[in-house]
mmCIF file with all atom_site columns, N, CA and C in Angstrom:
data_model
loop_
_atom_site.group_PDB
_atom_site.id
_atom_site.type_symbol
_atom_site.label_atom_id
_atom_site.label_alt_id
_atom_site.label_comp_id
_atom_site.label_asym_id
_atom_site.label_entity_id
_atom_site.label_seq_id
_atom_site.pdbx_PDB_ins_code
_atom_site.Cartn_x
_atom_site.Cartn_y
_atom_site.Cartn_z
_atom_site.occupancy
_atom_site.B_iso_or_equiv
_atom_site.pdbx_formal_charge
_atom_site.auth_seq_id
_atom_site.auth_comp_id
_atom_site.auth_asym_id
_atom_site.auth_atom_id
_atom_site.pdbx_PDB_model_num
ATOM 1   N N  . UNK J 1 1  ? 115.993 100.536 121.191 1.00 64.00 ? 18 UNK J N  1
ATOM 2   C CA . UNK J 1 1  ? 115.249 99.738  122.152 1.00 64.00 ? 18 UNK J CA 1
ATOM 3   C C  . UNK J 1 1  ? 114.134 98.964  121.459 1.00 64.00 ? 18 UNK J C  1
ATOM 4   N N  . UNK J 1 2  ? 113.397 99.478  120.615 1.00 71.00 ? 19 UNK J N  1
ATOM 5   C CA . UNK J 1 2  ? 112.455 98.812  119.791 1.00 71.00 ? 19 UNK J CA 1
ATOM 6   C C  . UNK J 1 2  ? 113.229 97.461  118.907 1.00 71.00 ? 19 UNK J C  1
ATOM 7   N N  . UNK J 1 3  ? 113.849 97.325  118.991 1.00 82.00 ? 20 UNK J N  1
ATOM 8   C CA . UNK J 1 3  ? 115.060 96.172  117.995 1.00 82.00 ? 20 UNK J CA 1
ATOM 9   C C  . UNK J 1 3  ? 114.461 95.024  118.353 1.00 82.00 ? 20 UNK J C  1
ATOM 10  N N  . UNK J 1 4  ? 115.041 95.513  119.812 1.00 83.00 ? 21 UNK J N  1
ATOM 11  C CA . UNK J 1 4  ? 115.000 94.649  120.482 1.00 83.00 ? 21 UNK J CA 1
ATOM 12  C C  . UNK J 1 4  ? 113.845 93.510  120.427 1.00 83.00 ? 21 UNK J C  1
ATOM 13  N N  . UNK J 1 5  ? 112.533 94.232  120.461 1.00 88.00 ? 22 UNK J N  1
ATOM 14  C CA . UNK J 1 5  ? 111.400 93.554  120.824 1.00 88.00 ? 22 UNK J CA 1
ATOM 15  C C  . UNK J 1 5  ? 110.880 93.340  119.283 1.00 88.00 ? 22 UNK J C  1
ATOM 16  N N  . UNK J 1 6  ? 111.540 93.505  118.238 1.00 89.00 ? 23 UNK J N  1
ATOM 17  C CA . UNK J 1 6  ? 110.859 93.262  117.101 1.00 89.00 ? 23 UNK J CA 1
ATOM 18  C C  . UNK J 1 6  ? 110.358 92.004  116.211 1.00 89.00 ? 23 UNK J C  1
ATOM 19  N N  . UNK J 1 7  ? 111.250 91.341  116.519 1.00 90.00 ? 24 UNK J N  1
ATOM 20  C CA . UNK J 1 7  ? 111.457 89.782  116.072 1.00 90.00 ? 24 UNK J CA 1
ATOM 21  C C  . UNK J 1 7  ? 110.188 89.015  117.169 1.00 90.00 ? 24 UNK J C  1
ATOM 22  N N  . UNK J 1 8  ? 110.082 89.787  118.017 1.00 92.00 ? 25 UNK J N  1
ATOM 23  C CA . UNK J 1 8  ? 108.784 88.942  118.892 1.00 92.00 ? 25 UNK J CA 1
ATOM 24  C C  . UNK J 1 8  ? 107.723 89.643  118.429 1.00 92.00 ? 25 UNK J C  1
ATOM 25  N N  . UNK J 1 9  ? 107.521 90.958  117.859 1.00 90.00 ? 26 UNK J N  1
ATOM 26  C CA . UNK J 1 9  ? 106.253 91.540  117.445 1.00 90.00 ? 26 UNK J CA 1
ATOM 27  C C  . UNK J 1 9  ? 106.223 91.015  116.097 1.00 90.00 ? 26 UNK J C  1
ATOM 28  N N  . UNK J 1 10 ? 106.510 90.493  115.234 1.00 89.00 ? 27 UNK J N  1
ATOM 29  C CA . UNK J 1 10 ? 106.341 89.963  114.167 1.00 89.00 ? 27 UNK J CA 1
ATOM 30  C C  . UNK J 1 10 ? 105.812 88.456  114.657 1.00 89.00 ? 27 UNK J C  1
ATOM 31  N N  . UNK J 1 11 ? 106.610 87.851  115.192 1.00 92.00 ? 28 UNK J N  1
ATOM 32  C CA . UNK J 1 11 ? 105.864 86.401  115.157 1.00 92.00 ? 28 UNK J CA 1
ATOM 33  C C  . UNK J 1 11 ? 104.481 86.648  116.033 1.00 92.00 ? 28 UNK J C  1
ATOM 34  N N  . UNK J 1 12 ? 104.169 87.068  116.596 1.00 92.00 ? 29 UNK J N  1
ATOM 35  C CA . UNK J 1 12 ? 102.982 87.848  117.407 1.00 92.00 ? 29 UNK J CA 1
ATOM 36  C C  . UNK J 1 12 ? 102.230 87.919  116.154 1.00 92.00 ? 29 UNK J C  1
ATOM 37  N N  . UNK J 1 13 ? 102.342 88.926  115.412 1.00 91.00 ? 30 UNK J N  1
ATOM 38  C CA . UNK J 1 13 ? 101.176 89.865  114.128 1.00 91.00 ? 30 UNK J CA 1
ATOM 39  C C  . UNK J 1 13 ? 101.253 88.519  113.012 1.00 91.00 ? 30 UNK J C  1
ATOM 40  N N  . UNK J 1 14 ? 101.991 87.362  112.945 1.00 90.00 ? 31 UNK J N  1
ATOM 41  C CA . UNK J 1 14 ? 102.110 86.689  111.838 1.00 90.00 ? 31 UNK J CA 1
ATOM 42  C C  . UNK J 1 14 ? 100.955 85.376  113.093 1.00 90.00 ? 31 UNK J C  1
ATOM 43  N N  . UNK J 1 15 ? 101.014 84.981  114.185 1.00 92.00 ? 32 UNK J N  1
ATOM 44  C CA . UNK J 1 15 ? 100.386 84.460  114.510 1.00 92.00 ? 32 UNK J CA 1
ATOM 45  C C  . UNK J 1 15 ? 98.504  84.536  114.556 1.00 92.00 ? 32 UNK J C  1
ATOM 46  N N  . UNK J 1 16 ? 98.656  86.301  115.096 1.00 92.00 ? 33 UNK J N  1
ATOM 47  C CA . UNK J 1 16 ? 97.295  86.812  115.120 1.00 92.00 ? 33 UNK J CA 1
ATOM 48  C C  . UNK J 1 16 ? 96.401  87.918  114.268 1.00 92.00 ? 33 UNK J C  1
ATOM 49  N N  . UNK J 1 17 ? 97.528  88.166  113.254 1.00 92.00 ? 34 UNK J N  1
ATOM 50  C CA . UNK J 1 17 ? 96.628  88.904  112.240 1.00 92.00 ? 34 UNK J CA 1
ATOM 51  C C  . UNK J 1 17 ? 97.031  88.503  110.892 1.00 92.00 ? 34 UNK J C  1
ATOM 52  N N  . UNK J 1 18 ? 98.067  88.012  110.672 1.00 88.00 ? 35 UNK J N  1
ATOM 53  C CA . UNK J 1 18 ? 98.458  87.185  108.899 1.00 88.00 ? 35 UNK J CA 1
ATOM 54  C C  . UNK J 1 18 ? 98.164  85.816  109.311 1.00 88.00 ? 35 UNK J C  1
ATOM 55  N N  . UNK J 1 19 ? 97.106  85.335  109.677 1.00 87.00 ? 36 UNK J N  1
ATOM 56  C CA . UNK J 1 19 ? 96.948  83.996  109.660 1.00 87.00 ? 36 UNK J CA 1
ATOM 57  C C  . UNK J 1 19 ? 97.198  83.286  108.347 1.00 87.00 ? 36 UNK J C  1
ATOM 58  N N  . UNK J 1 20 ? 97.586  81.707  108.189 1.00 81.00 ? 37 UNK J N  1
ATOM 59  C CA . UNK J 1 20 ? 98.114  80.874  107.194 1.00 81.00 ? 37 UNK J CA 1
ATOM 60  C C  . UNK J 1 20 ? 96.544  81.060  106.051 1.00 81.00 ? 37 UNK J C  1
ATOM 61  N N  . UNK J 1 21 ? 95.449  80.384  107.238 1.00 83.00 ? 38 UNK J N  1
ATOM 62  C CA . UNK J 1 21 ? 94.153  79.983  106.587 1.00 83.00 ? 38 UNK J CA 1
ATOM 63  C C  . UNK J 1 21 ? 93.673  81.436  106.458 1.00 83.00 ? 38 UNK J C  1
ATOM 64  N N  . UNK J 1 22 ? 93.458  82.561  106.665 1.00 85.00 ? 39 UNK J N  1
ATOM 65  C CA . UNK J 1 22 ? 92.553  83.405  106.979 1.00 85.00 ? 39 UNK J CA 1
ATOM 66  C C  . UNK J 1 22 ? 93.253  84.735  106.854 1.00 85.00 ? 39 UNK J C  1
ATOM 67  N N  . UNK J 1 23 ? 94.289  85.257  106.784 1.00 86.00 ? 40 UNK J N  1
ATOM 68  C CA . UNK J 1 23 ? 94.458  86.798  106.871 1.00 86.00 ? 40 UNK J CA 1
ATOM 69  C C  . UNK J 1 23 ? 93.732  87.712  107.013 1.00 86.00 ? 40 UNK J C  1
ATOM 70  N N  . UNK J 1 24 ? 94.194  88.895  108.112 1.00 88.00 ? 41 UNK J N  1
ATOM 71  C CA . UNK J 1 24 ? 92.998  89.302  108.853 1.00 88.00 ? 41 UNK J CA 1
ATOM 72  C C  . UNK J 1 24 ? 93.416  90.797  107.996 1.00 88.00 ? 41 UNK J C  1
ATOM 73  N N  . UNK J 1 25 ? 93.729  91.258  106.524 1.00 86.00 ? 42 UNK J N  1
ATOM 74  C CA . UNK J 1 25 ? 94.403  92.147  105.902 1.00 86.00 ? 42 UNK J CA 1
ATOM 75  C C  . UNK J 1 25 ? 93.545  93.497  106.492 1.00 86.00 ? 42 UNK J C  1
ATOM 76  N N  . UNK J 1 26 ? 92.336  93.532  106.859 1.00 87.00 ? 43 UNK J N  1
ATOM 77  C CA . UNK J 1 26 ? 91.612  94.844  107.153 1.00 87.00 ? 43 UNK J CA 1
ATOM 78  C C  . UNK J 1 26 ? 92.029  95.145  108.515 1.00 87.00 ? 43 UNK J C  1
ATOM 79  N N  . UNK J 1 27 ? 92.893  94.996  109.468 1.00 89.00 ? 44 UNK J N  1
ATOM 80  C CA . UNK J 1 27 ? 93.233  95.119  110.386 1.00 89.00 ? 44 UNK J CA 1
ATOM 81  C C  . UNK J 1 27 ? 94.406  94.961  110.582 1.00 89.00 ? 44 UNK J C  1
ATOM 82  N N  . UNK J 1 28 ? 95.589  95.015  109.289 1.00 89.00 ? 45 UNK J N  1
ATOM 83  C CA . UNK J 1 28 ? 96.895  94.634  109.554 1.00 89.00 ? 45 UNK J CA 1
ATOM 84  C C  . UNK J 1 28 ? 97.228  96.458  109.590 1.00 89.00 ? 45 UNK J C  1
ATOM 85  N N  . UNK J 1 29 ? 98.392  96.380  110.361 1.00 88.00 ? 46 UNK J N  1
ATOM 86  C CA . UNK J 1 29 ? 99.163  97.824  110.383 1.00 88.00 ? 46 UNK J CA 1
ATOM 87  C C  . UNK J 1 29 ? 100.392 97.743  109.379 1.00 88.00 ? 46 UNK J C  1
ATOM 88  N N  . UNK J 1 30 ? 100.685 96.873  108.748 1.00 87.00 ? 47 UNK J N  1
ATOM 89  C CA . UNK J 1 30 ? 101.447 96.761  108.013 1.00 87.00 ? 47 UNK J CA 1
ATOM 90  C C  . UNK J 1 30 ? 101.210 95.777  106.073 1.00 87.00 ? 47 UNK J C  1
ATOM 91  N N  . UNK J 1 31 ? 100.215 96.493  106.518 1.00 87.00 ? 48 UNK J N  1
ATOM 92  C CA . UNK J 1 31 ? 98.998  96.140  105.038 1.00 87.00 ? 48 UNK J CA 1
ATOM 93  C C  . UNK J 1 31 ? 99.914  97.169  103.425 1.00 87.00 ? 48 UNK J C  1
ATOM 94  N N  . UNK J 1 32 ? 99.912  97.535  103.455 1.00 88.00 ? 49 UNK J N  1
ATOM 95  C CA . UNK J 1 32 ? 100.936 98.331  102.662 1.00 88.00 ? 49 UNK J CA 1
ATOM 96  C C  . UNK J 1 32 ? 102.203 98.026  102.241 1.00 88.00 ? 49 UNK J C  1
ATOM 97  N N  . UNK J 1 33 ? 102.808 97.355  103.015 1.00 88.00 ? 50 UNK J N  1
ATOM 98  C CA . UNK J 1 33 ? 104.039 96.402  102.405 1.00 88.00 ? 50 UNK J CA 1
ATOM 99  C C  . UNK J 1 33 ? 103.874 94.825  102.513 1.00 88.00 ? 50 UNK J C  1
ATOM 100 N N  . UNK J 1 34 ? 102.485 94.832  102.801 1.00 86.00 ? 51 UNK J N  1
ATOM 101 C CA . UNK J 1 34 ? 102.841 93.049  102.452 1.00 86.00 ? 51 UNK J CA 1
ATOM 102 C C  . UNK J 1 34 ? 102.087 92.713  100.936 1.00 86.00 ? 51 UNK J C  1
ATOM 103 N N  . UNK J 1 35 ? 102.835 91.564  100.047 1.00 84.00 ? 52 UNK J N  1
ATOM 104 C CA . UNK J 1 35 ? 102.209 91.422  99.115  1.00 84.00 ? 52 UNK J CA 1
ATOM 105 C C  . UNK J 1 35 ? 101.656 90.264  98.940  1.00 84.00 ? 52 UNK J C  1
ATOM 106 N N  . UNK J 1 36 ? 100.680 90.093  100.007 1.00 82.00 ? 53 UNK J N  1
ATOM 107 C CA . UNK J 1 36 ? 99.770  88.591  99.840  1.00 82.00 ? 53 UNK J CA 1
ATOM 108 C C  . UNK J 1 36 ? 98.894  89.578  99.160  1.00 82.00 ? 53 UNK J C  1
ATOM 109 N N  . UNK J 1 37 ? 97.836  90.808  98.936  1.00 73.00 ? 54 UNK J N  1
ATOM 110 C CA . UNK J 1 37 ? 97.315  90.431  98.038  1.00 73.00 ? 54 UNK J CA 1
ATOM 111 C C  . UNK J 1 37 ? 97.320  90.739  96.431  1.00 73.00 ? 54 UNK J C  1
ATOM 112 N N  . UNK J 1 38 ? 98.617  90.142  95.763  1.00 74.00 ? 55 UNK J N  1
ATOM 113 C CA . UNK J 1 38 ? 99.388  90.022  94.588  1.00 74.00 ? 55 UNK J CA 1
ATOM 114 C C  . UNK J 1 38 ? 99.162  88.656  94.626  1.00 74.00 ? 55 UNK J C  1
ATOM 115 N N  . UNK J 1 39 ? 99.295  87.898  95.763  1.00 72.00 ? 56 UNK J N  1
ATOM 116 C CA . UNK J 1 39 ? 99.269  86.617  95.409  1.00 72.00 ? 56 UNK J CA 1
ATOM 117 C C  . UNK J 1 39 ? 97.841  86.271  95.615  1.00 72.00 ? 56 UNK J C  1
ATOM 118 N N  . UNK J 1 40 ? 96.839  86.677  95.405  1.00 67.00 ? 57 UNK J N  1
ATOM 119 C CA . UNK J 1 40 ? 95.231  86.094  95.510  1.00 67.00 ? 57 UNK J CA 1
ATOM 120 C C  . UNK J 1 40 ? 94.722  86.015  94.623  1.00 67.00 ? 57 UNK J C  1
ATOM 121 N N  . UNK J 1 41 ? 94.646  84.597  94.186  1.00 62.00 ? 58 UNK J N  1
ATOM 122 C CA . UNK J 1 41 ? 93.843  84.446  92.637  1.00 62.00 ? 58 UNK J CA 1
ATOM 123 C C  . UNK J 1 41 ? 92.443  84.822  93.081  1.00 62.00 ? 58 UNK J C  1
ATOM 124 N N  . UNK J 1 42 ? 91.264  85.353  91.983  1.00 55.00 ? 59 UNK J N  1
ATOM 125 C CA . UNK J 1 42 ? 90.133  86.024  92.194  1.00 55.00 ? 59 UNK J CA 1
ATOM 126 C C  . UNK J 1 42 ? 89.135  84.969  91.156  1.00 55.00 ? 59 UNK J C  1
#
């Protein structure tokens, strides 16, 4: 049943917490497998 609704909870969490300009990484639930920050020059 969760399948189902998954493809809409992603564009959801990519709209309001992986923003393009801004990533909101201290509040992602799925901070642990994403590798934006590998890609952050310092």
């Amino acid at each position: 049943v969760w399948k189902k609704g998954a493809h809409h909870w992603l564009i959801l969490h990519g709209r309001y917490v992986c923003k393009a300009r801004k990533p909101d990484c201290g509040s992602c639930s799925i901070a642990a497998l994403c590798l934006f920050k590998d890609k952050v020059f310092t």
